[in-house]
Amino acid sequence: TPLFPPTTHSATDIFEPEPILVDITLGPAPTCLYVVGDLHGQLPDLQMILATHGFPSPTTHFLFNGDFVDRGPNGCEVLFTLFLLKLLHPHAVHLNRGNHEDARLNEKHGFAQEVLAKYGPALYNFIVDAFEALPVFHLINRQTLVLHGGLSGLPNVTLDEMRSIDKFLDYDIRARTRPSVILTCALWSDPDEDVPRVARNPRGAGVLFGTDVTRDFLERNGLKNIIRSHQQVTDGFLRFHGDRVFTLFSASNYNQKCDNLGAVAKLCRTSAHSDALSMVIQSYKVNQHEVAAMINFQKKICHRAYPTYEMPVEDETKQLLQSRIFHKRHELLAVFTDLDRHGSNSVSVGQWAAGMAHVLRVKRVPWFSLASTFAKVVAGRIKYGRFCRRYQIKIGRASRREWTRRMIGYLSRTIFERCEDLALIFASFDASGDGRVSYQEFLHAMHELDLAIPDDQLFELATCISGEDADSGGFSYSAFLNVFLHQYEDLQTQMSGDLLPFMRHLAVSRTFRPWEAMERLRTRILLAPHALHAGLAPFDPSALSLADLAAVLTTLMLPFNYTPLDIQYLACELLLALRLSSTASTLSAADLRRAAALPDAPDAEAAAAVLERVANAVFRAGGQMRHAFAAFDADGSGEVSLDEFRSGVEAALAGMAGPEREGGGGVSAEQMRMVFELLDEDGNGRLQYQEFLRAFEVEDTRAGE
């Protein structure tokens, strides 16, 4: 039962923006639309329809034409099924309001009592809100109007006038205003062959409308016909007014008292070059045993394409989805932050599902129904900051500590060069002035600084700064101070001499990005030792001054065409970076080489640092780790040797720009061997396919919560 309230609330979020008249344009065959009439809480009829015609898809659309509840025993189950289908397939499932989507009738005909008995008053209030948000009309290919009841008989009614009516209008069955009359009749009126225009309706609401009313309305609006419901008919359908009005009723054996058939209308375009529609009406009667058999068969053949809410996701599929969540976590956080307009640090299940579909773009994944599988749902909502940090590379989740230390140091130096007042820096980040820096504000500030740091790395940095505010993705002033105050105090000591003014007045070129330059430097030190040796040759390698260092860097960075001022700035950056852990006034060749190596770290942490960067490289190239195995397996033996692993890692990292390689930049031969041995589970000196894949598994860090 916890599923249903958020389902209803999320459905309301979808219905509210929909207009009172929704236009549907059907594509060419095999696309079709099934129009379903009254169901009145008869779940077996809905099951029969779905089992017979298939579940919603890009080519199979459904329009449920009102009166989903009342009188039948399973109004809740029918309604929640329709709401879930709408949430899972918003463009393929459509719902019209009927006269029984109304609290006054629900209290009279049993649905209100059903909801209260099964779930309580809170859910009933959600449902009433959802009913009021439903559209009233659907127009198919500009020629077939679908509504629950009928026409009003008022003169000169147009589609534009119908579009202008407020669907939230509190209509009255004794309506007097023109909009209220049109709305009331759309829910209550019935066609009649014997009246010339209109007559009193025995129901006490709406009217009986005749052939002349139908003809005038269709001709004025350029329509072909009308499909409506609202009346129980023996064969499930009935034609009126020269085949211009069709009544559909889909609750067979209605109320377990009538021996009637149910019916569904199938609409398709007649050709790819015409919007003209063909209509086939199919009648049926529910047999409980046949329905059960058909549903079981449907599950067997369609469980991959249409997983149900309780169906477990296969391990391989779940791992693939977890991997996509991990690699897109920064984009997900940005989308969820935008959806969280009230600053609650959470989104509804429906908003979460919409965000997942928008960012991950994995076809035919019912995110709404899988919410509790991938996220923690509390009272129908998901803490998105916590969710975005939930999935990590399995080996050594603590691997980001050293990377974060370096990144915070670099960011501190960058902003310190611009302003020495942390309060002013925070205020410049806090664009809204609300005392907190949201994730979007942080991204904007970082982009303004032009640090060449991709958003997935900014996500990790924001995570570090937020600390205890991790649920929001943003951070407060106290969290900001907690991270940067100590760094600033160190910088004030280190940069008290001439270095800070010197860096501030360096006219570096607009294309020069210090972070990118540092990454290129580390790669050159690692992969071009001959260039480093040539640069160091004229100097004392044990004591390099700032000028000496600039000369060495000029030789080392020759392929990148940096200006002399760019090189001087890079020399300052390198000197300052190493001074964070050393008070030496000069730099040695050993210090320079150390700048290119991964920091000392426990085996698991260093392994994760390497593997995460490789996984990011493969993912950004549009591939998957299973495909990357072939690239690592250079000799095609089906196994990866240490040399092949080293070459594969270096090739993957060589194509990456910016701080994806941070956490040390290059990878030493010893560290590469250590990582390889950690992954080689059977110790045979070669990585098999499964060992390779397990190395890059993304783990659910909150499994079992």
XYZ file of C-alpha atoms in Angstrom:
705
model
C 0.000 0.000 0.000
C 2.792 2.587 0.437
C 3.081 2.657 -3.366
C -0.383 4.048 -4.000
C -0.409 7.546 -2.442
C 2.764 8.668 -4.280
C 1.371 7.054 -7.430
C -1.765 9.157 -7.171
C 0.114 12.316 -6.226
C 2.597 11.878 -9.082
C -0.242 11.235 -11.543
C -1.787 14.528 -10.465
C 1.536 16.227 -11.273
C 1.215 14.893 -14.842
C -2.468 15.707 -15.312
C -2.406 19.267 -13.959
C -0.485 20.814 -16.894
C -2.590 18.973 -19.493
C -5.241 21.159 -21.174
C -8.950 20.405 -21.011
C -8.777 19.309 -24.674
C -5.769 17.187 -25.593
C -4.720 16.734 -29.216
C -3.432 13.304 -30.235
C -1.723 12.748 -33.588
C -1.359 9.096 -34.538
C 1.611 8.094 -36.638
C 1.379 5.670 -39.558
C 0.836 1.936 -39.113
C 1.530 -0.031 -37.003
C 0.668 2.782 -34.568
C -2.881 2.461 -33.233
C -5.067 3.846 -30.446
C -7.480 1.766 -28.363
C -10.394 3.707 -26.880
C -11.768 2.033 -23.735
C -15.178 2.890 -22.299
C -16.560 2.657 -18.763
C -14.791 0.135 -16.506
C -16.560 0.940 -13.216
C -14.096 -0.848 -10.952
C -14.171 -4.150 -12.897
C -10.520 -5.177 -12.850
C -10.942 -8.394 -14.938
C -12.150 -6.307 -17.892
C -9.051 -4.111 -17.725
C -6.861 -7.208 -17.449
C -8.589 -8.754 -20.461
C -8.056 -5.601 -22.534
C -4.320 -5.394 -21.718
C -3.780 -9.124 -22.163
C -5.541 -9.066 -25.531
C -4.179 -5.881 -27.068
C -0.809 -5.595 -25.324
C 0.678 -3.067 -22.948
C 1.237 0.585 -23.913
C 4.208 1.226 -26.184
C 5.315 3.735 -28.836
C 2.994 1.990 -31.313
C 0.160 0.924 -28.969
C -1.709 3.809 -27.366
C -4.719 3.772 -25.035
C -7.416 6.321 -24.231
C -9.550 5.417 -21.194
C -12.764 7.379 -21.522
C -13.870 7.973 -17.929
C -15.928 6.195 -15.252
C -13.028 4.116 -13.995
C -14.592 3.623 -10.553
C -17.857 3.160 -8.599
C -20.209 0.171 -8.453
C -17.476 -2.439 -9.171
C -15.434 -4.077 -6.368
C -11.944 -3.029 -7.554
C -12.109 0.684 -8.203
C -8.797 1.276 -6.392
C -6.968 -1.407 -8.357
C -8.343 -0.200 -11.682
C -7.503 3.428 -10.924
C -3.985 2.727 -9.662
C -3.292 0.550 -12.706
C -4.348 3.364 -15.027
C -2.296 5.917 -13.083
C 0.778 3.677 -13.191
C 0.364 3.107 -16.924
C 0.115 6.877 -17.395
C 3.272 7.449 -15.347
C 5.215 4.748 -17.171
C 3.998 5.710 -20.652
C 2.831 9.355 -20.471
C 2.707 9.779 -24.252
C 0.951 6.478 -24.956
C -1.717 6.508 -22.223
C -4.491 9.091 -21.987
C -7.375 9.473 -19.526
C -10.606 11.413 -19.926
C -12.719 12.491 -16.991
C -16.158 10.911 -16.661
C -19.111 11.911 -14.523
C -18.008 9.353 -11.892
C -14.604 11.044 -11.481
C -16.389 13.267 -8.982
C -16.416 13.182 -5.180
C -20.187 13.677 -5.006
C -20.905 10.530 -7.032
C -18.102 8.556 -5.368
C -19.723 9.080 -1.965
C -23.064 7.942 -3.361
C -21.979 4.936 -5.444
C -19.321 3.310 -3.276
C -15.838 4.325 -4.416
C -15.272 6.728 -1.512
C -16.168 3.974 0.957
C -13.847 1.551 -0.876
C -10.863 3.897 -0.641
C -11.515 4.761 2.995
C -11.828 1.098 3.935
C -8.679 0.029 2.075
C -6.331 3.002 2.535
C -7.856 5.810 4.609
C -8.813 9.473 4.078
C -5.382 10.832 3.070
C -5.345 8.820 -0.133
C -8.948 9.720 -0.922
C -8.056 13.422 -0.871
C -5.202 12.764 -3.317
C -7.605 10.947 -5.637
C -10.169 13.762 -5.576
C -7.404 16.196 -6.612
C -6.336 13.867 -9.415
C -9.908 13.554 -10.723
C -10.278 17.329 -10.917
C -7.045 17.604 -12.928
C -8.113 15.146 -15.670
C -8.745 16.373 -19.227
C -12.328 16.197 -20.549
C -11.821 15.953 -24.338
C -9.313 14.261 -26.652
C -9.128 15.084 -30.367
C -7.660 12.332 -32.571
C -5.939 13.431 -35.802
C -8.176 16.510 -35.925
C -11.227 14.427 -36.918
C -12.523 12.266 -34.056
C -13.583 13.844 -30.758
C -13.598 11.562 -27.702
C -15.479 12.615 -24.562
C -17.354 10.743 -21.867
C -20.897 12.147 -22.186
C -21.987 14.290 -25.110
C -22.907 17.651 -26.596
C -24.797 20.538 -25.043
C -26.989 21.711 -27.919
C -25.821 25.294 -27.418
C -25.412 27.153 -30.728
C -22.046 27.741 -32.401
C -19.884 25.738 -29.967
C -16.332 25.479 -31.329
C -13.249 23.516 -30.363
C -11.492 26.775 -29.490
C -14.294 27.645 -27.065
C -13.990 24.198 -25.490
C -10.224 24.659 -25.142
C -10.802 27.929 -23.269
C -12.902 26.349 -20.491
C -11.217 25.956 -17.107
C -11.156 22.221 -16.445
C -11.076 22.939 -12.705
C -14.434 24.704 -12.990
C -16.727 23.437 -10.227
C -19.573 22.481 -12.537
C -23.169 22.139 -11.329
C -25.756 19.754 -12.845
C -28.082 22.773 -12.826
C -25.491 24.803 -14.677
C -26.479 28.164 -16.109
C -23.291 29.777 -17.512
C -22.234 28.721 -21.007
C -18.836 27.194 -19.969
C -20.500 25.289 -17.116
C -23.244 23.952 -19.433
C -20.677 22.732 -22.003
C -18.586 21.055 -19.280
C -21.574 19.451 -17.540
C -22.966 18.111 -20.812
C -19.545 16.749 -21.804
C -19.759 14.509 -18.720
C -23.501 13.750 -18.588
C -25.326 14.089 -21.949
C -26.623 11.174 -24.073
C -27.450 10.910 -27.794
C -31.026 10.204 -28.845
C -32.479 9.329 -32.235
C -35.963 10.736 -31.595
C -35.369 14.306 -30.396
C -34.822 16.997 -33.072
C -32.244 18.986 -31.105
C -32.254 18.680 -27.309
C -34.544 17.354 -24.611
C -34.483 16.873 -20.887
C -32.221 14.022 -19.803
C -33.888 11.535 -17.382
C -30.535 11.405 -15.502
C -31.257 14.892 -14.208
C -28.031 16.316 -15.665
C -26.906 17.140 -19.168
C -29.316 16.761 -22.093
C -30.503 14.316 -24.714
C -29.044 15.627 -27.976
C -30.333 14.763 -31.425
C -29.031 14.286 -34.944
C -29.193 17.978 -35.851
C -26.988 18.937 -32.891
C -24.409 16.341 -33.882
C -24.398 17.369 -37.555
C -24.068 21.093 -36.793
C -21.236 20.570 -34.303
C -19.231 18.249 -36.573
C -19.617 20.450 -39.659
C -18.765 23.652 -37.792
C -15.548 22.131 -36.454
C -14.551 20.035 -39.468
C -14.836 16.726 -37.593
C -15.848 13.269 -38.802
C -17.367 11.627 -35.715
C -17.629 11.422 -31.933
C -16.733 8.535 -29.615
C -18.350 8.622 -26.192
C -19.198 6.222 -23.354
C -21.470 6.758 -20.325
C -24.202 4.218 -21.259
C -24.373 0.462 -20.699
C -25.313 -1.159 -24.038
C -25.942 -4.836 -24.769
C -23.255 -5.383 -27.409
C -20.664 -3.111 -25.781
C -21.170 -0.492 -28.505
C -24.026 1.319 -30.233
C -24.156 3.624 -33.270
C -26.160 6.863 -33.329
C -26.944 9.693 -35.732
C -26.003 7.988 -38.992
C -22.775 6.448 -37.664
C -21.520 9.822 -36.473
C -21.730 9.023 -32.748
C -20.415 5.785 -31.245
C -21.070 4.666 -27.682
C -18.451 2.374 -26.083
C -18.988 0.512 -22.807
C -16.160 -1.765 -21.635
C -17.510 -3.276 -18.392
C -18.904 -6.652 -19.484
C -21.446 -8.424 -17.246
C -21.939 -4.983 -15.763
C -22.337 -4.942 -12.007
C -22.652 -8.768 -12.169
C -26.302 -8.267 -13.111
C -26.310 -7.474 -16.840
C -25.482 -10.019 -19.528
C -23.807 -7.402 -21.717
C -20.633 -7.490 -23.755
C -17.781 -5.043 -23.358
C -16.154 -3.292 -26.340
C -13.006 -1.435 -27.355
C -12.507 0.745 -30.464
C -9.243 0.492 -32.393
C -8.257 3.579 -34.406
C -5.481 3.517 -37.027
C -4.435 5.741 -39.910
C -5.597 4.420 -43.251
C -2.244 5.138 -44.906
C 1.125 6.734 -44.297
C 0.159 9.646 -46.562
C -3.188 10.475 -44.957
C -4.414 11.418 -41.491
C -7.747 9.689 -42.187
C -8.663 7.131 -39.536
C -10.171 3.688 -39.761
C -12.108 2.335 -36.780
C -12.691 -1.280 -35.770
C -14.872 -2.059 -32.752
C -14.126 -5.316 -30.941
C -16.562 -6.831 -28.434
C -15.777 -9.361 -25.696
C -17.014 -10.885 -22.484
C -14.725 -11.647 -19.602
C -14.068 -15.240 -18.603
C -12.059 -15.274 -15.372
C -10.128 -18.451 -16.244
C -9.239 -17.160 -19.700
C -8.030 -13.861 -18.251
C -5.749 -15.650 -15.770
C -4.285 -17.834 -18.516
C -3.710 -14.874 -20.841
C -2.010 -12.817 -18.117
C 0.365 -15.664 -17.262
C 1.257 -16.088 -20.928
C 1.757 -12.330 -21.303
C 4.191 -12.313 -18.381
C 6.212 -15.150 -19.896
C 6.666 -13.516 -23.274
C 6.830 -9.856 -22.199
C 8.534 -9.787 -18.818
C 11.727 -8.297 -20.272
C 9.946 -5.571 -22.194
C 7.337 -4.804 -19.556
C 8.587 -5.683 -16.073
C 5.936 -5.433 -13.376
C 6.369 -3.583 -10.094
C 7.279 -6.684 -8.096
C 9.469 -8.316 -10.756
C 13.162 -8.413 -9.765
C 15.580 -6.776 -12.164
C 18.077 -9.270 -13.551
C 21.522 -8.862 -12.035
C 23.216 -7.984 -15.309
C 20.602 -5.384 -16.205
C 20.707 -3.911 -12.712
C 24.496 -3.599 -12.860
C 24.255 -1.828 -16.221
C 21.689 0.637 -14.868
C 23.745 1.212 -11.700
C 26.746 1.955 -13.886
C 24.804 4.519 -15.901
C 23.536 6.137 -12.696
C 27.108 6.345 -11.384
C 28.521 7.931 -14.535
C 25.601 10.366 -14.901
C 25.241 11.222 -11.195
C 26.252 14.848 -11.707
C 23.636 15.356 -14.436
C 20.974 13.671 -12.310
C 21.737 15.956 -9.380
C 21.407 19.019 -11.613
C 18.020 17.862 -12.952
C 16.650 16.927 -9.520
C 17.779 20.275 -8.117
C 15.787 22.034 -10.829
C 12.712 19.900 -10.071
C 12.955 20.671 -6.338
C 11.313 24.096 -6.548
C 10.462 24.199 -2.827
C 13.967 23.439 -1.544
C 12.891 20.242 0.235
C 16.041 18.355 -0.857
C 13.711 15.665 -2.219
C 11.605 14.882 -5.274
C 8.454 12.835 -5.738
C 8.728 9.353 -7.217
C 7.156 10.672 -10.401
C 9.696 13.501 -10.662
C 12.499 11.044 -9.939
C 11.283 8.718 -12.697
C 11.009 11.601 -15.169
C 14.526 12.791 -14.299
C 15.976 9.293 -14.666
C 14.358 8.833 -18.070
C 15.524 12.263 -19.256
C 19.162 11.882 -18.188
C 19.873 8.165 -18.661
C 17.857 7.699 -21.876
C 17.564 3.935 -21.499
C 14.632 2.695 -23.560
C 11.696 0.842 -22.009
C 12.832 1.022 -18.400
C 9.826 1.679 -16.094
C 11.658 3.920 -13.666
C 8.574 4.740 -11.633
C 7.925 1.091 -10.818
C 11.631 0.514 -10.055
C 12.003 3.460 -7.686
C 12.245 1.342 -4.539
C 14.790 -0.923 -6.264
C 17.280 1.855 -6.961
C 16.441 4.504 -4.364
C 15.122 4.828 -0.829
C 11.504 5.993 -0.972
C 10.080 7.590 2.164
C 6.487 8.857 2.143
C 6.539 8.895 -1.635
C 9.672 11.043 -1.922
C 13.380 10.481 -2.584
C 16.313 12.408 -1.087
C 18.110 13.073 -4.345
C 21.462 14.170 -2.894
C 21.803 10.886 -1.052
C 20.621 8.941 -4.109
C 23.205 10.536 -6.408
C 25.989 9.374 -4.072
C 24.593 5.895 -3.600
C 26.465 4.056 -6.377
C 30.269 3.789 -6.419
C 33.009 1.712 -8.029
C 33.096 -1.404 -5.863
C 36.829 -1.597 -5.104
C 37.805 0.975 -2.467
C 35.008 3.496 -2.071
C 37.323 5.800 -0.077
C 39.565 6.434 -3.086
C 38.453 10.041 -3.517
C 40.069 11.367 -0.351
C 43.434 12.193 -1.893
C 41.838 13.490 -5.083
C 39.591 15.752 -3.005
C 42.541 17.077 -0.996
C 44.346 18.073 -4.178
C 41.217 19.572 -5.722
C 40.372 21.641 -2.644
C 43.946 22.919 -2.577
C 43.783 23.922 -6.219
C 40.385 25.601 -5.876
C 41.564 27.442 -2.751
C 44.556 28.871 -4.598
C 42.387 29.847 -7.568
C 39.835 31.808 -5.581
C 42.496 33.199 -3.211
C 44.154 34.832 -6.214
C 40.895 36.685 -6.882
C 39.808 37.556 -3.360
C 41.201 36.979 0.134
C 37.813 37.376 1.896
C 35.993 34.047 2.217
C 32.700 35.762 3.077
C 32.781 37.671 -0.201
C 33.669 34.509 -2.114
C 30.700 32.681 -0.573
C 28.412 35.623 -1.371
C 29.532 35.520 -5.003
C 28.618 31.806 -5.123
C 25.258 32.388 -3.420
C 23.489 34.066 -6.354
C 20.039 33.825 -4.740
C 21.220 35.382 -1.483
C 19.418 32.793 0.648
C 22.478 31.857 2.707
C 23.039 28.560 0.907
C 24.840 27.666 -2.303
C 22.737 25.245 -4.344
C 24.349 22.709 -6.642
C 23.326 24.750 -9.687
C 24.793 27.920 -8.183
C 28.023 26.063 -7.461
C 28.220 24.778 -11.051
C 27.639 28.278 -12.399
C 30.352 29.741 -10.166
C 32.843 27.059 -11.211
C 32.073 27.604 -14.877
C 32.608 31.336 -14.401
C 36.047 30.588 -12.953
C 36.780 28.640 -16.173
C 38.716 25.898 -14.410
C 38.285 23.292 -17.197
C 36.867 20.862 -14.629
C 34.075 18.669 -16.041
C 30.772 18.509 -14.214
C 31.184 14.964 -12.927
C 34.322 16.086 -11.067
C 32.576 19.223 -9.805
C 29.925 16.872 -8.428
C 32.574 15.152 -6.289
C 33.897 18.508 -5.149
C 30.412 19.701 -4.185
C 29.943 16.444 -2.269
C 33.104 17.124 -0.272
C 32.098 20.695 0.565
C 28.501 19.823 1.499
C 29.561 17.415 4.264
C 26.525 16.907 6.512
C 24.363 18.746 3.954
C 24.830 15.863 1.492
C 21.079 15.352 1.013
C 20.718 18.717 -0.696
C 23.696 18.700 -3.039
C 24.423 22.274 -1.893
C 26.165 23.679 1.169
C 25.877 26.332 3.865
C 28.383 29.014 4.844
C 29.533 26.969 7.837
C 30.206 23.950 5.603
C 32.086 26.220 3.197
C 34.235 27.603 6.021
C 34.872 24.133 7.404
C 36.516 23.136 4.118
C 38.290 26.311 3.021
C 39.269 28.175 6.201
C 42.300 26.009 6.980
C 43.383 26.135 3.327
C 43.145 29.937 3.336
C 45.194 30.238 6.508
C 47.953 28.145 4.918
C 47.813 30.187 1.730
C 48.054 33.468 3.604
C 51.312 32.197 5.130
C 52.734 30.745 1.915
C 51.777 33.592 -0.395
C 52.715 36.452 1.902
C 55.750 37.281 -0.222
C 55.953 38.334 -3.852
C 54.419 35.195 -5.329
C 50.728 36.141 -4.994
C 51.041 39.632 -6.537
C 53.226 38.138 -9.254
C 50.571 35.514 -10.157
C 47.731 38.025 -10.027
C 49.425 40.271 -12.563
C 50.532 37.565 -14.985
C 48.762 38.248 -18.285
C 48.138 34.608 -19.134
C 46.482 33.857 -22.453
C 42.723 33.307 -22.514
C 43.188 29.741 -23.730
C 45.492 28.845 -20.837
C 43.817 26.738 -18.158
C 46.070 25.975 -15.190
C 44.315 22.753 -14.255
C 44.557 21.360 -17.765
C 48.189 22.438 -17.930
C 48.949 20.614 -14.665
C 47.380 17.456 -16.076
C 49.401 17.731 -19.276
C 52.528 18.263 -17.220
C 51.925 15.096 -15.212
C 51.344 13.107 -18.390
C 54.548 14.449 -19.973
C 56.614 13.615 -16.885
C 55.213 10.105 -16.910
C 55.301 9.323 -20.630
C 58.219 11.484 -21.855
C 61.088 10.989 -19.341
C 63.628 11.929 -22.037
C 62.110 15.417 -22.300
C 62.313 15.825 -18.525
C 65.959 14.694 -18.542
C 66.776 17.185 -21.304
C 65.099 20.021 -19.430
C 66.911 19.282 -16.159
C 70.377 18.866 -17.732
C 71.584 22.512 -17.351
C 70.515 22.829 -13.703
C 71.257 21.506 -10.255
C 68.513 18.859 -9.893
C 68.557 19.162 -6.105
C 67.607 22.870 -5.970
C 65.492 24.405 -8.738
C 64.535 28.056 -8.336
C 61.328 29.467 -9.792
C 63.260 30.689 -12.843
C 64.972 27.301 -13.235
C 61.635 25.544 -12.974
C 60.127 27.776 -15.661
C 63.012 26.914 -18.008
C 62.547 23.171 -17.380
C 58.814 23.466 -18.017
C 59.421 25.366 -21.252
C 61.340 22.358 -22.604
C 58.927 19.811 -21.177
C 55.749 21.535 -22.411
C 57.030 22.468 -25.874
C 54.279 20.466 -27.730
C 51.519 22.657 -26.258
C 52.678 26.097 -27.487
C 52.317 27.835 -24.129
C 53.493 31.448 -23.872
C 56.331 32.379 -21.475
C 53.806 33.941 -19.091
C 51.707 30.752 -19.204
C 54.811 28.769 -18.246
C 55.609 31.139 -15.372
C 52.071 30.774 -14.044
C 52.334 26.969 -14.310
C 55.637 27.053 -12.418
C 53.963 29.007 -9.613
C 51.079 26.544 -9.514
C 53.443 23.592 -9.244
C 55.540 25.262 -6.563
C 52.463 26.179 -4.511
C 50.936 22.743 -4.861
C 54.011 21.088 -3.407
C 54.418 23.745 -0.709
C 51.121 22.620 0.799
C 53.101 19.736 2.264
C 56.575 21.248 2.183
C 58.058 24.571 3.315
C 61.077 24.274 1.024
C 61.878 27.426 -0.969
C 63.203 25.456 -3.913
C 62.005 22.485 -5.902
C 64.046 19.352 -6.585
C 63.857 17.046 -9.590
C 62.518 14.398 -7.233
C 59.681 16.760 -6.248
C 58.917 17.287 -9.919
C 58.725 13.553 -10.582
C 56.646 13.071 -7.452
C 54.085 15.501 -8.821
C 53.327 13.008 -11.605
C 52.746 9.970 -9.419
C 49.671 8.699 -7.655
C 49.794 9.478 -3.919
C 50.625 6.701 -1.535
C 47.375 5.040 -0.537
C 46.043 1.693 0.594
C 45.865 -0.834 -2.239
C 42.097 -0.732 -2.594
C 42.000 3.062 -2.687
C 44.713 3.376 -5.327
C 43.053 0.640 -7.401
C 39.711 2.401 -7.290
C 41.347 5.679 -8.301
C 42.734 4.033 -11.446
C 39.669 1.940 -12.276
C 37.242 4.799 -11.823
C 39.174 6.976 -14.231
C 39.365 4.173 -16.815
C 35.633 3.509 -16.462
C 34.924 7.219 -16.966
C 37.097 7.224 -20.098
C 35.284 4.227 -21.577
C 31.862 5.614 -20.685
C 32.606 9.040 -22.195
C 33.685 7.323 -25.411
C 30.210 5.762 -25.611
C 31.303 2.235 -24.762
C 30.715 -0.330 -22.044
C 33.276 -2.207 -19.977
C 32.356 -5.509 -21.646
C 33.390 -3.964 -24.961
C 36.519 -2.433 -23.443
C 37.824 -5.922 -22.615
C 38.484 -6.534 -26.326
C 40.548 -3.333 -26.491
C 42.666 -4.426 -23.508
C 43.077 -7.967 -24.899
C 45.507 -6.923 -27.631
C 46.582 -10.442 -28.671
C 43.020 -11.805 -28.754
C 43.824 -14.601 -26.307
C 40.695 -14.044 -24.235
C 42.814 -12.915 -21.270
C 44.584 -9.675 -20.317
C 48.224 -9.765 -19.252
C 49.928 -7.171 -17.038
C 51.523 -5.501 -20.078
C 48.170 -5.432 -21.894
C 46.473 -4.016 -18.801
C 49.117 -1.286 -18.461
C 48.826 -0.368 -22.149
C 45.026 -0.349 -21.960
C 44.957 1.905 -18.910
C 47.470 4.346 -20.396
C 45.539 4.436 -23.686
C 42.280 5.118 -21.868
C 43.732 7.904 -19.736
C 45.713 9.476 -22.567
C 42.496 10.478 -24.308
C 41.112 12.331 -21.320
C 41.522 16.053 -20.710
C 41.137 17.909 -17.459
C 40.954 16.431 -13.990
C 39.532 13.001 -14.821
C 43.074 11.799 -14.268
C 43.421 13.648 -10.970
C 44.173 11.588 -7.962
C 47.725 11.592 -9.185
C 47.770 12.179 -12.911
C 49.952 9.336 -14.168
C 50.204 5.783 -12.895
C 53.591 4.345 -11.972
C 54.648 0.851 -13.027
C 54.596 -0.309 -9.407
C 51.106 1.025 -8.841
C 49.934 -0.587 -12.086
C 51.314 -3.925 -10.951
C 49.650 -3.535 -7.562
C 46.272 -2.810 -9.149
C 46.633 -5.742 -11.533
C 47.467 -8.183 -8.741
C 44.513 -6.972 -6.725
C 42.178 -7.741 -9.637
C 43.785 -11.082 -10.500
C 41.601 -13.129 -8.160
C 43.019 -16.559 -8.992
C 46.632 -15.310 -9.052
C 47.472 -16.826 -12.461
C 48.991 -13.616 -13.795
C 46.216 -12.957 -16.313
C 42.791 -11.318 -16.059
C 39.862 -13.352 -17.325
C 36.744 -11.675 -18.713
C 34.740 -12.025 -15.482
C 37.643 -10.785 -13.355
C 37.929 -7.755 -15.629
C 34.218 -6.951 -15.430
C 34.090 -7.397 -11.656
C 36.885 -4.846 -11.341
C 34.613 -2.163 -12.746
C 31.394 -3.147 -10.987
C 29.372 -0.295 -9.541
C 28.153 -1.110 -6.047
C 24.993 -0.031 -4.266
C 26.460 1.422 -1.070
C 23.047 1.506 0.638
C 21.825 -1.957 -0.255
C 19.691 -3.444 2.473
C 18.708 -0.125 4.035
